[in-house]
Amino acid sequence: MIDEATVEARAGNGGNGLVTFLREALRPLGGPAGGNGGNGGSVTLVADASLNTLLKFRWRRHFIAKNGGNGARNKRHGANGESVDVTVPVGTEVWRIGDRAGEPEIFLGDLVHPGQRLEVAKGGRGGLGNAAFVTAVNREPLLAEAGEAGETVKLRLNLKILADVGLVGMPNAGKSSLLTAISAARPKIADYPFTTLEPVLGIVEHGIDAFAAVDIPGLIEGASDGIGLGHEFLKHMQRTRLLVHVVDGSEGEPGERIRAINQELDAFDPKLAQTPQIVAVNKLDLEEVELLRNEIEEEVREAVGEDTPVHFISAATRRGIDDLVAAISYRLADIRKQDTVANEATQVPYFQDGRDPLDDDNLPVFQPRMADTRMVVRTAADSYRIVYDRAVRLALGSNLDNWDALVQYHQRLERMNVTTALRRAGAKNGDVILVGEWEFEWQ
């Protein structure tokens, strides 16, 4: 089962704005007419209930959205770039991998509902054409913006199967046989350990209710250290609400085997060890299990306590199966009810810290952008580079060889507080200012 994959998502760049003026026979001075660039397409992950593996990402790992179109004459805007939707299985976690080695991953989202969408790479905004820069004092703007670069991200996709019930136990305890007996799933069944090599999901019906159960490869003592198949598949149990601990009643020391499995669960995830359990002692069709039933139950009780239900079953003959399914269904109903009450009790007001959104003192305060020396970088004793994105895109979209355009650009830098940042960084008359591919002297 392919339950982990690494992919790259690249959003489209925004289109460039245009500097142009309307020139028509009857309107020789029609004014600025440069259109805006279109927005770049985005890359979005979409949860698809028909998928149950990340296998397709073995062959395709790069997803690229289209760039936005450039602005055109007569104030015509460029077309928006086509976005890309990438389908993933329900239950997929999405992590952003750091750009530098050793940088921690960032959790972006968890797609747990069919149709749920998560935008992972946002397309760049289209640049403004010169028609957008018209003001009362500047009727002939010579500036336009280059489109914003789209995001490029590297992602780790981690699939955790969505199931209500998880079947755990030692190899050959009868988990696959039990799943076959209670659902339409048909996992491989054989008389040797580790027949099940990957998780198998089945849907179990009980009256008008139904629940999903997942069977994972058998665990043995030391699985957390990589013995046997290890515990790599235990992550698929982290979403379950109830564990059914399947025990082979024909083998000795059932209590010790239960403790060993529970220790492995705790080693993998302490929360998993706290998940409610039901014990199913299998192979009741064997005479020795029937004869030792009381002794087996006593040992199991010592391991799990009096509050954990214990059922004796035979997956081969279906003896006790109906009672077990009913017990699972009723226990799940109680757990769901408890979860609903807990969720209602933890609901918070609009503000996460409990503040009243109707109180005037809690209204958001918007402040003007203050000059930030991070808008510029000193590259030499008498040289500075402007790195503020809006200022860089404005330079890239304009012809700063034109003196009038350069004057207008300086005025825009003043409005962006970039000139203040340059002065604070130490820029003085005669210093060289770099921005994009342009270079000019500070005055």
XYZ file of C-alpha atoms in Angstrom:
443
model
C 0.000 0.000 0.000
C 1.374 3.388 -1.003
C 0.388 5.679 1.872
C 3.095 8.339 1.625
C 4.289 10.451 -1.298
C 6.303 13.576 -2.043
C 5.049 15.964 -4.720
C 5.800 19.449 -5.999
C 3.088 22.015 -6.734
C 3.868 25.089 -8.821
C 1.278 27.827 -9.195
C 1.146 30.099 -12.216
C 2.695 33.560 -12.340
C 0.494 36.598 -12.682
C 0.435 38.299 -16.071
C 2.202 41.626 -16.614
C 0.354 44.917 -16.748
C 0.784 47.062 -19.864
C 1.838 50.675 -20.405
C -0.003 52.071 -23.413
C -2.186 55.018 -24.409
C -5.337 55.141 -26.461
C -4.724 56.463 -29.955
C -7.805 56.555 -32.185
C -8.818 58.729 -35.089
C -11.483 60.576 -33.143
C -9.708 60.328 -29.770
C -6.074 61.289 -30.289
C -5.616 61.922 -26.558
C -7.651 59.038 -25.214
C -5.484 58.631 -22.141
C -3.898 55.610 -20.416
C -5.284 52.329 -21.750
C -2.998 49.593 -20.419
C -4.891 46.596 -19.037
C -4.066 44.500 -15.982
C -2.462 41.085 -16.140
C -4.511 38.014 -15.277
C -4.001 36.056 -12.060
C -1.940 32.889 -12.171
C -3.646 29.554 -11.638
C -3.459 27.819 -8.264
C -2.886 24.185 -7.280
C -5.544 22.674 -5.010
C -5.818 19.234 -3.413
C -9.310 17.700 -3.416
C -10.379 14.737 -1.250
C -11.863 11.943 -3.390
C -13.743 9.094 -1.689
C -13.096 6.772 -4.647
C -9.341 6.725 -3.956
C -7.689 4.655 -1.222
C -3.985 4.900 -2.025
C -1.355 7.432 -3.117
C -0.126 5.075 -5.831
C -0.670 7.540 -8.694
C 1.947 9.879 -7.249
C 4.617 7.269 -7.926
C 4.497 8.228 -11.622
C 3.454 11.867 -11.473
C 4.909 14.145 -8.851
C 4.900 17.597 -10.457
C 1.723 19.651 -10.832
C 1.969 22.990 -12.622
C -0.795 25.564 -13.062
C -0.939 27.999 -15.979
C 0.374 31.575 -15.944
C -1.974 34.529 -16.203
C -2.176 36.396 -19.501
C -0.615 39.834 -19.965
C -2.721 42.976 -20.064
C -3.660 44.360 -23.472
C -4.586 47.641 -25.137
C -7.913 49.373 -24.547
C -7.818 48.400 -20.856
C -8.318 44.732 -21.644
C -7.267 42.441 -18.818
C -5.265 39.293 -19.372
C -6.957 35.934 -18.908
C -6.581 34.187 -15.560
C -4.349 31.127 -15.643
C -5.992 27.719 -15.470
C -5.837 26.167 -12.011
C -5.052 22.522 -11.304
C -7.094 20.256 -9.009
C -5.250 17.191 -7.710
C -7.386 14.413 -6.218
C -6.141 12.579 -3.124
C -7.746 9.923 -0.889
C -9.941 11.006 1.992
C -7.759 10.957 5.102
C -4.687 12.561 3.524
C -2.533 14.812 5.689
C -0.596 17.535 3.873
C 2.787 18.784 5.083
C 4.942 21.470 3.484
C 8.601 20.481 3.290
C 11.089 23.205 4.184
C 13.177 24.835 1.480
C 16.415 24.302 3.389
C 17.889 21.148 4.885
C 16.909 20.697 8.515
C 13.983 23.115 8.265
C 10.906 21.649 10.014
C 7.844 20.638 8.033
C 4.710 22.792 8.267
C 1.303 21.158 8.629
C -1.053 22.607 5.998
C -4.229 20.600 6.473
C -6.050 17.305 6.827
C -8.507 16.266 4.107
C -11.043 14.175 6.009
C -14.290 14.904 4.141
C -15.138 13.945 0.536
C -14.918 17.007 -1.662
C -12.859 18.961 0.875
C -10.394 21.320 -0.832
C -7.006 22.652 0.242
C -5.150 25.262 -1.811
C -1.461 24.402 -1.474
C 0.105 26.771 -4.034
C -1.512 30.141 -4.705
C -1.242 31.746 -8.110
C 0.456 35.115 -8.431
C -1.642 38.254 -8.774
C -1.700 39.961 -12.127
C 0.222 43.216 -12.423
C -1.632 46.507 -12.812
C -1.580 48.302 -16.146
C -0.903 52.027 -16.357
C -4.643 52.783 -16.511
C -4.823 51.718 -12.852
C -2.304 54.385 -11.795
C -4.296 57.412 -12.946
C -4.698 60.000 -10.166
C -5.955 63.556 -9.940
C -2.382 64.855 -10.180
C -1.007 62.254 -12.606
C -3.157 61.934 -15.697
C -0.431 60.259 -17.748
C 1.051 57.385 -15.718
C 4.033 55.626 -17.263
C 4.183 52.776 -14.753
C 2.864 49.219 -14.790
C 3.473 46.179 -12.623
C 4.999 42.858 -13.540
C 2.923 39.893 -12.447
C 3.513 38.351 -9.043
C 5.341 35.026 -8.999
C 3.214 32.010 -8.142
C 4.097 29.842 -5.171
C 6.189 26.702 -5.573
C 5.966 24.214 -2.721
C 7.232 20.739 -2.003
C 4.688 18.612 -0.154
C 4.643 15.380 1.804
C 1.320 13.566 1.573
C 0.570 11.140 4.391
C -2.510 8.923 4.098
C -4.230 7.742 7.266
C -7.219 5.523 6.568
C -10.514 6.790 7.974
C -12.093 3.956 9.954
C -14.274 3.769 13.048
C -12.850 0.474 14.303
C -9.331 -0.922 14.174
C -8.520 -4.625 14.459
C -5.253 -5.233 16.307
C -3.503 -8.331 17.550
C -0.664 -10.783 17.075
C -0.077 -12.427 13.678
C -2.489 -15.298 12.974
C -4.881 -14.216 15.729
C -7.703 -14.209 13.182
C -8.110 -10.496 12.399
C -8.503 -11.068 8.657
C -10.934 -13.927 9.272
C -12.954 -11.675 11.565
C -13.040 -8.872 8.982
C -14.221 -11.385 6.377
C -16.950 -12.612 8.743
C -18.340 -9.156 9.528
C -17.950 -7.404 6.165
C -17.657 -7.950 2.420
C -13.891 -7.408 2.548
C -11.808 -10.344 1.352
C -8.295 -10.054 2.777
C -5.823 -12.854 2.153
C -6.170 -15.613 4.772
C -3.602 -18.371 5.316
C -2.141 -20.472 8.121
C 1.140 -18.588 8.498
C 2.202 -15.328 10.165
C 2.028 -11.952 8.386
C -0.432 -13.077 5.730
C -1.787 -9.517 5.784
C 0.915 -7.200 4.453
C -1.056 -3.963 4.231
C -4.200 -2.437 5.784
C -7.551 -3.754 4.550
C -10.769 -1.762 4.961
C -14.266 -3.236 5.289
C -17.752 -1.794 5.844
C -19.815 -3.502 8.559
C -23.613 -3.169 8.681
C -25.697 -3.496 11.839
C -29.364 -2.748 11.367
C -29.641 0.750 9.922
C -26.162 1.635 11.168
C -22.824 0.934 9.531
C -19.189 1.455 10.455
C -15.803 1.058 8.803
C -13.266 -1.413 10.196
C -9.606 -1.679 9.237
C -7.347 -4.710 9.620
C -3.628 -3.969 9.836
C -0.685 -6.416 9.666
C -0.096 -8.317 12.891
C 2.092 -6.831 15.602
C 4.670 -8.633 17.664
C 6.696 -7.595 20.671
C 9.450 -5.247 19.536
C 7.503 -3.896 16.561
C 8.358 -0.351 17.666
C 12.020 -1.305 17.140
C 11.328 -2.605 13.619
C 10.895 -6.293 14.435
C 8.472 -8.147 12.164
C 6.698 -5.672 9.889
C 7.386 -2.913 12.392
C 4.628 -0.504 13.288
C 4.597 1.561 10.083
C 0.904 0.795 9.540
C -0.186 1.782 13.041
C -0.740 5.357 11.858
C -3.916 4.066 10.210
C -5.237 3.352 13.715
C -4.818 6.934 14.910
C -8.180 8.026 13.505
C -10.154 5.072 14.901
C -12.587 5.534 17.774
C -12.533 1.937 18.990
C -10.031 -0.933 18.879
C -11.031 -4.588 18.719
C -8.175 -6.578 20.222
C -8.262 -10.022 18.587
C -6.649 -12.817 20.624
C -6.001 -16.418 19.564
C -7.640 -18.432 22.342
C -5.722 -21.585 21.401
C -2.351 -20.068 22.328
C -1.131 -19.780 25.890
C -0.756 -16.635 28.003
C -3.396 -14.462 26.307
C -2.984 -11.779 28.963
C 0.738 -11.403 28.268
C 0.107 -11.129 24.521
C -2.488 -8.414 25.109
C -0.056 -6.482 27.314
C 2.679 -6.793 24.682
C 0.440 -5.360 21.950
C -0.768 -2.536 24.186
C 2.841 -1.654 24.990
C 3.581 -1.406 21.262
C 0.557 0.862 20.802
C 1.793 3.085 23.610
C 5.313 3.180 22.153
C 3.913 4.361 18.819
C 1.416 6.897 20.170
C 0.353 7.206 23.834
C -3.059 8.504 22.697
C -3.586 5.298 20.729
C -3.050 3.269 23.889
C -5.926 5.207 25.500
C -8.413 4.350 22.729
C -11.361 2.272 24.072
C -11.028 -1.463 23.405
C -13.155 -4.556 23.063
C -11.384 -7.915 23.355
C -12.423 -10.682 20.950
C -11.050 -14.111 21.915
C -11.086 -16.080 18.665
C -11.215 -19.797 17.775
C -14.041 -20.753 20.105
C -14.771 -23.587 17.657
C -11.705 -25.428 19.017
C -12.468 -27.809 21.892
C -9.555 -26.688 24.053
C -10.691 -23.059 23.880
C -14.204 -24.017 24.926
C -12.872 -26.082 27.844
C -10.507 -23.340 29.066
C -12.916 -20.461 28.486
C -13.143 -19.402 32.133
C -9.374 -19.538 32.658
C -8.740 -17.567 29.454
C -11.263 -14.893 30.430
C -9.677 -14.578 33.869
C -6.219 -13.993 32.339
C -7.644 -11.479 29.857
C -9.438 -9.622 32.649
C -6.175 -9.302 34.567
C -4.635 -7.636 31.504
C -7.455 -5.270 30.490
C -9.496 -4.759 33.663
C -13.168 -5.296 34.419
C -14.472 -2.368 32.341
C -13.283 -3.706 28.981
C -15.846 -6.004 27.277
C -14.576 -9.505 26.439
C -16.287 -11.610 23.749
C -15.556 -15.200 22.754
C -16.056 -15.801 19.035
C -15.296 -18.132 16.180
C -14.582 -16.268 12.959
C -14.619 -19.618 11.135
C -18.133 -20.680 12.239
C -19.491 -17.154 12.977
C -20.317 -18.175 16.538
C -20.605 -15.039 18.683
C -20.073 -12.739 15.678
C -23.520 -11.116 15.799
C -23.150 -10.307 19.498
C -19.694 -8.827 18.880
C -20.917 -6.625 16.015
C -23.816 -5.415 18.156
C -21.451 -4.590 21.027
C -19.165 -2.670 18.666
C -22.087 -0.730 17.180
C -23.511 0.228 20.584
C -20.086 1.237 21.916
C -19.468 3.399 18.852
C -22.829 5.102 19.363
C -21.838 5.971 22.951
C -18.447 7.285 21.827
C -20.025 9.445 19.107
C -22.490 10.856 21.637
C -19.655 11.677 24.044
C -17.683 13.334 21.234
C -20.704 15.463 20.296
C -21.155 16.654 23.879
C -17.426 17.385 24.184
C -17.409 19.375 20.932
C -20.397 21.453 22.024
C -18.744 22.164 25.370
C -15.555 23.403 23.702
C -17.223 25.756 21.214
C -15.790 29.261 21.541
C -16.986 32.724 20.526
C -15.841 34.449 17.358
C -12.486 35.323 18.928
C -10.446 32.263 19.939
C -9.315 33.886 23.202
C -12.921 34.369 24.345
C -13.206 38.134 23.747
C -16.644 39.515 22.904
C -16.656 40.521 19.219
C -19.403 43.102 19.947
C -17.216 45.010 22.403
C -15.766 48.141 20.738
C -12.496 47.634 22.604
C -12.054 44.340 20.747
C -12.492 45.733 17.246
C -9.447 45.249 14.992
C -7.219 48.290 14.563
C -5.791 48.947 11.111
C -2.522 50.853 11.040
C -0.622 52.371 8.096
C 2.370 50.468 6.801
C 5.478 51.709 8.573
C 8.869 51.885 6.937
C 10.766 48.622 7.348
C 14.487 48.355 6.708
C 13.818 44.837 5.415
C 12.457 46.544 2.301
C 16.069 47.124 1.303
C 19.345 45.214 1.524
C 22.768 46.841 1.653
C 24.965 45.149 -0.961
C 28.090 47.332 -0.584
C 29.281 50.459 1.214
C 27.514 52.677 -1.329
C 25.009 50.257 -2.868
C 21.520 49.162 -1.817
C 19.016 46.770 -3.363
C 15.267 47.240 -3.005
C 13.671 43.874 -2.174
C 10.120 44.968 -1.330
C 8.015 42.865 -3.699
C 5.545 45.551 -4.807
C 8.362 47.993 -5.588
C 10.321 45.338 -7.489
C 7.328 44.335 -9.615
C 6.595 47.983 -10.395
C 10.168 48.434 -11.627
C 10.101 45.236 -13.695
C 6.878 46.286 -15.410
C 8.046 49.805 -16.272
C 10.676 51.436 -18.478
C 12.843 53.305 -15.997
C 15.121 54.504 -18.795
C 12.369 57.052 -19.369
C 13.090 60.015 -17.084
C 9.401 60.811 -16.527
C 8.737 57.168 -15.615
C 11.668 57.227 -13.179
C 10.286 60.362 -11.498
C 6.887 58.691 -11.128
C 8.589 55.589 -9.746
C 10.343 57.703 -7.077
C 6.968 59.149 -6.103
C 5.579 55.636 -5.710
C 8.548 54.648 -3.548
C 7.700 57.575 -1.279
C 4.104 56.366 -0.930
C 5.311 52.824 -0.147
C 7.695 54.156 2.550
C 10.596 52.551 0.680
C 12.519 55.855 0.519
C 12.217 56.159 4.298
C 13.578 52.619 4.645
C 16.512 53.525 2.372
C 17.375 56.561 4.488
C 17.188 54.511 7.685
C 19.472 51.923 6.114
C 22.045 54.674 5.478
C 21.511 55.600 1.828
C 22.858 59.036 0.860
C 23.153 61.147 -2.264
C 25.260 59.492 -4.929
C 24.712 55.919 -3.685
C 23.660 53.259 -6.194
C 20.131 51.860 -5.883
C 19.380 48.469 -7.472
C 15.888 47.165 -8.108
C 15.143 44.239 -10.380
C 17.298 44.731 -13.477
C 17.435 48.502 -13.052
C 20.112 50.693 -11.473
C 19.911 54.391 -10.643
C 21.595 56.981 -8.448
C 20.088 58.035 -5.138
C 19.333 61.747 -4.921
